[in-house]
PDB file of C-alpha atoms in Angstrom:
ATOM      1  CA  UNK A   1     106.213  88.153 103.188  1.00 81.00           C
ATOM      2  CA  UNK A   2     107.316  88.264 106.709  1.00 82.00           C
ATOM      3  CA  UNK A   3     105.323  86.996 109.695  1.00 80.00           C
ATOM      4  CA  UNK A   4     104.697  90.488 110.837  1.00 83.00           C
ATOM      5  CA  UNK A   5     102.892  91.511 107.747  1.00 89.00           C
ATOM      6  CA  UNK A   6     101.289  87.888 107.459  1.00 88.00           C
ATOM      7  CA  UNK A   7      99.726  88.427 111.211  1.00 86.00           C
ATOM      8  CA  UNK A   8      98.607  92.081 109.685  1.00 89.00           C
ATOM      9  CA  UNK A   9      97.176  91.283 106.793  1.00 94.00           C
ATOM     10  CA  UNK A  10      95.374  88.095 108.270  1.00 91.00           C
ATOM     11  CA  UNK A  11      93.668  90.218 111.353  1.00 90.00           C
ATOM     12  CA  UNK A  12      93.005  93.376 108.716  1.00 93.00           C
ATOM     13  CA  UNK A  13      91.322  91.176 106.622  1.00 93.00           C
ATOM     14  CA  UNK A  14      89.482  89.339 109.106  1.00 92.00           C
ATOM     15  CA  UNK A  15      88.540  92.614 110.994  1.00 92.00           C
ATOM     16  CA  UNK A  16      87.022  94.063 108.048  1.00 94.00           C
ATOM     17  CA  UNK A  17      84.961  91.036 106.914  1.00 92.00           C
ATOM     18  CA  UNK A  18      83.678  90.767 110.733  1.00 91.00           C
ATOM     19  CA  UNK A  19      82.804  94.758 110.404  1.00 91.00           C
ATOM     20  CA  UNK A  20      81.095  93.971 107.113  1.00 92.00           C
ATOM     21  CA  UNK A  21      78.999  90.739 108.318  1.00 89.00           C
ATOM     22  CA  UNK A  22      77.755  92.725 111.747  1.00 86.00           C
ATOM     23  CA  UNK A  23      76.620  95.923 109.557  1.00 87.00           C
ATOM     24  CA  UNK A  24      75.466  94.382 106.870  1.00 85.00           C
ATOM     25  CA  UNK A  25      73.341  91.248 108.820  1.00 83.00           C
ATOM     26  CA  UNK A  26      70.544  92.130 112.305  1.00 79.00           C
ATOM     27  CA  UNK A  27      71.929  90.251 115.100  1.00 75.00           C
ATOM     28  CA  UNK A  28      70.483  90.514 118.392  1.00 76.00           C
ATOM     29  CA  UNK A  29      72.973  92.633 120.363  1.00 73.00           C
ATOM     30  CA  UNK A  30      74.238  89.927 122.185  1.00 73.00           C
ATOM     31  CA  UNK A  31      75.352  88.397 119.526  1.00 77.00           C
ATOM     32  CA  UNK A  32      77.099  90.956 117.977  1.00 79.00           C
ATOM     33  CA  UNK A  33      79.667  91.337 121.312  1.00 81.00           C
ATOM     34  CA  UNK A  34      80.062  87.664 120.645  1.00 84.00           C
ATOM     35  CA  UNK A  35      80.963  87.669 117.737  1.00 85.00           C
ATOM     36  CA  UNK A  36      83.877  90.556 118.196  1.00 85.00           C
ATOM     37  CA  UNK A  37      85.139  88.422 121.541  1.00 86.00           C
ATOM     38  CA  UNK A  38      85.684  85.299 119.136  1.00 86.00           C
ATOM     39  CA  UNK A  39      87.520  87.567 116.520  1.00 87.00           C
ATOM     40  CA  UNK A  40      89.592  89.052 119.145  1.00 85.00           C
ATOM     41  CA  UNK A  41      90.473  85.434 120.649  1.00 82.00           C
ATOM     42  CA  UNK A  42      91.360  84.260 117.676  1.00 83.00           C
ATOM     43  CA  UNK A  43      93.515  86.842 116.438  1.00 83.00           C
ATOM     44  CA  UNK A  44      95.518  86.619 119.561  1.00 78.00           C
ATOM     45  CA  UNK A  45      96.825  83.647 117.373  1.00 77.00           C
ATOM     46  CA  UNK A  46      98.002  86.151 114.176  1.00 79.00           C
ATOM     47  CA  UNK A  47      99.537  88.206 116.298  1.00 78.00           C
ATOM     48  CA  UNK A  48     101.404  85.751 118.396  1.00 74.00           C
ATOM     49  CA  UNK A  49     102.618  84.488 115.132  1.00 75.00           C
ATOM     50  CA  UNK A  50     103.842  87.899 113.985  1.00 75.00           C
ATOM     51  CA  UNK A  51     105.111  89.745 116.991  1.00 70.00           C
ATOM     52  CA  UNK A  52     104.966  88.953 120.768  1.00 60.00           C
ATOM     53  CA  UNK A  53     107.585  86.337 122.126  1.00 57.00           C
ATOM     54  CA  UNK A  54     105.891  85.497 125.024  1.00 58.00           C
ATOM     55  CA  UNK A  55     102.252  84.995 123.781  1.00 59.00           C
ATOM     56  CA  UNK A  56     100.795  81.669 123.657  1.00 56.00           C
ATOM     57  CA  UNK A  57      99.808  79.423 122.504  1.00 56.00           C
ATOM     58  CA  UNK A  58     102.392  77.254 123.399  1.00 56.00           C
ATOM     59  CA  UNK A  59     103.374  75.822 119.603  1.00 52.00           C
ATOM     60  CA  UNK A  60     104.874  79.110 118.765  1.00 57.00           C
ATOM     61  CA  UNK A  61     107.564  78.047 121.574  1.00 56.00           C
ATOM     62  CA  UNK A  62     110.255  78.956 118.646  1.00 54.00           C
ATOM     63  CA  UNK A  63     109.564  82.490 119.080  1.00 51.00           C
ATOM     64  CA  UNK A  64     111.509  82.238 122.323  1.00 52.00           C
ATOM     65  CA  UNK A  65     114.444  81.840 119.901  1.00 50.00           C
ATOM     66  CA  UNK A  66     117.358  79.053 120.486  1.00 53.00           C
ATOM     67  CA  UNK A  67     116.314  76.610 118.003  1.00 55.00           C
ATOM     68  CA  UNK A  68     113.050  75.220 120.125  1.00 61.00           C
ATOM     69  CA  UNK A  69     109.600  74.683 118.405  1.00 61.00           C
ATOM     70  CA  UNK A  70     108.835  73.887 114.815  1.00 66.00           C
ATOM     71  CA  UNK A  71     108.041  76.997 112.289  1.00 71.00           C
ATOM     72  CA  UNK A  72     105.953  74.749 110.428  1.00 75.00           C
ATOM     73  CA  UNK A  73     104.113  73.980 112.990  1.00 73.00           C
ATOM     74  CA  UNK A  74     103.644  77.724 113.697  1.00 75.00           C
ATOM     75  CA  UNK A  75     102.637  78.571 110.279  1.00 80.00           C
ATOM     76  CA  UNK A  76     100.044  75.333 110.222  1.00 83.00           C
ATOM     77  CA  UNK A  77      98.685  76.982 113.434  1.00 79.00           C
ATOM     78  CA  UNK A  78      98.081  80.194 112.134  1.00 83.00           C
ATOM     79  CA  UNK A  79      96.356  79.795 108.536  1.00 89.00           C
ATOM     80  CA  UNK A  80      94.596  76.568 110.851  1.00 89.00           C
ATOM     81  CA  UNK A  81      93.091  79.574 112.728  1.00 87.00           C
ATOM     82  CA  UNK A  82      92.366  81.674 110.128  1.00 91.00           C
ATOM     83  CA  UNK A  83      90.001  79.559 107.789  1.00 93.00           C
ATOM     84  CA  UNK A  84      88.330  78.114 110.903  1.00 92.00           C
ATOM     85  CA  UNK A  85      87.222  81.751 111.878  1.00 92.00           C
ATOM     86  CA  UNK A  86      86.853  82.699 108.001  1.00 92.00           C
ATOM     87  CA  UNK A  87      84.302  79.444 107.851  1.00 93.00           C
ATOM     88  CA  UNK A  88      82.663  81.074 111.297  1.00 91.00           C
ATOM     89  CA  UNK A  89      82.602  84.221 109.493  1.00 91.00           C
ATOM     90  CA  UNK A  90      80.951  82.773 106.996  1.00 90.00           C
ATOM     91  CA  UNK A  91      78.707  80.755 108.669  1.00 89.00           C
ATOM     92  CA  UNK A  92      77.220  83.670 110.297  1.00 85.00           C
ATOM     93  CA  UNK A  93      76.998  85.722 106.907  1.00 85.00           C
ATOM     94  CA  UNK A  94      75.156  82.895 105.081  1.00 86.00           C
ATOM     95  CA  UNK A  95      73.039  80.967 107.889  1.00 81.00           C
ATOM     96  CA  UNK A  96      69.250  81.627 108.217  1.00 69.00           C
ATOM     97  CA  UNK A  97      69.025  83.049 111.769  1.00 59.00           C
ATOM     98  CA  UNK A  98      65.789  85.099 111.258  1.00 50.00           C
TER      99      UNK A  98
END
């Protein structure tokens, strides 16, 4: 799988399950922008990871090409970000707001 489809797949999936949680739960309206901001913050990290060369954060350096920055690194970075906001997610599925 290459990291294009990877970053994809990752903010797809994430997308939907965010869609799912804000239709399916009653937030306060607030709340509901919030949640969308953090979802689009973080997924600034999948698609660094898959596409842009000059995105940040500054870990995916190797993207600039000429042998700098670690691809491990990058790929701990990326799946780091994604189960942090899939625990969020699921935080704010599962918690008793009302």
């Amino acid at each position: 799988m290459t990291p294009k489809s990877k970053a994809l797949w990752v903010a797809g999936v994430t997308c939907v399950l965010t869609a799912l949680v804000t239709a399916l739960r009653e937030f306060e309206p607030g709340n509901v922008k919030a949640i969308w901001l953090i979802w689009a913050g973080l997924s600034w990290n999948y698609f660094a990871y898959g596409f842009d060369r000059g995105m940040m954060p500054t870990v995916f350096v190797e993207l600039d090409g000429g042998g700098k920055g670690n691809p491990v690194a990058r790929g701990f970075v990326f799946w780091l970000t994604a189960v942090i906001y899939l625990a969020f997610i699921a935080t704010a599925a599962f918690a008793d707001i009302g």
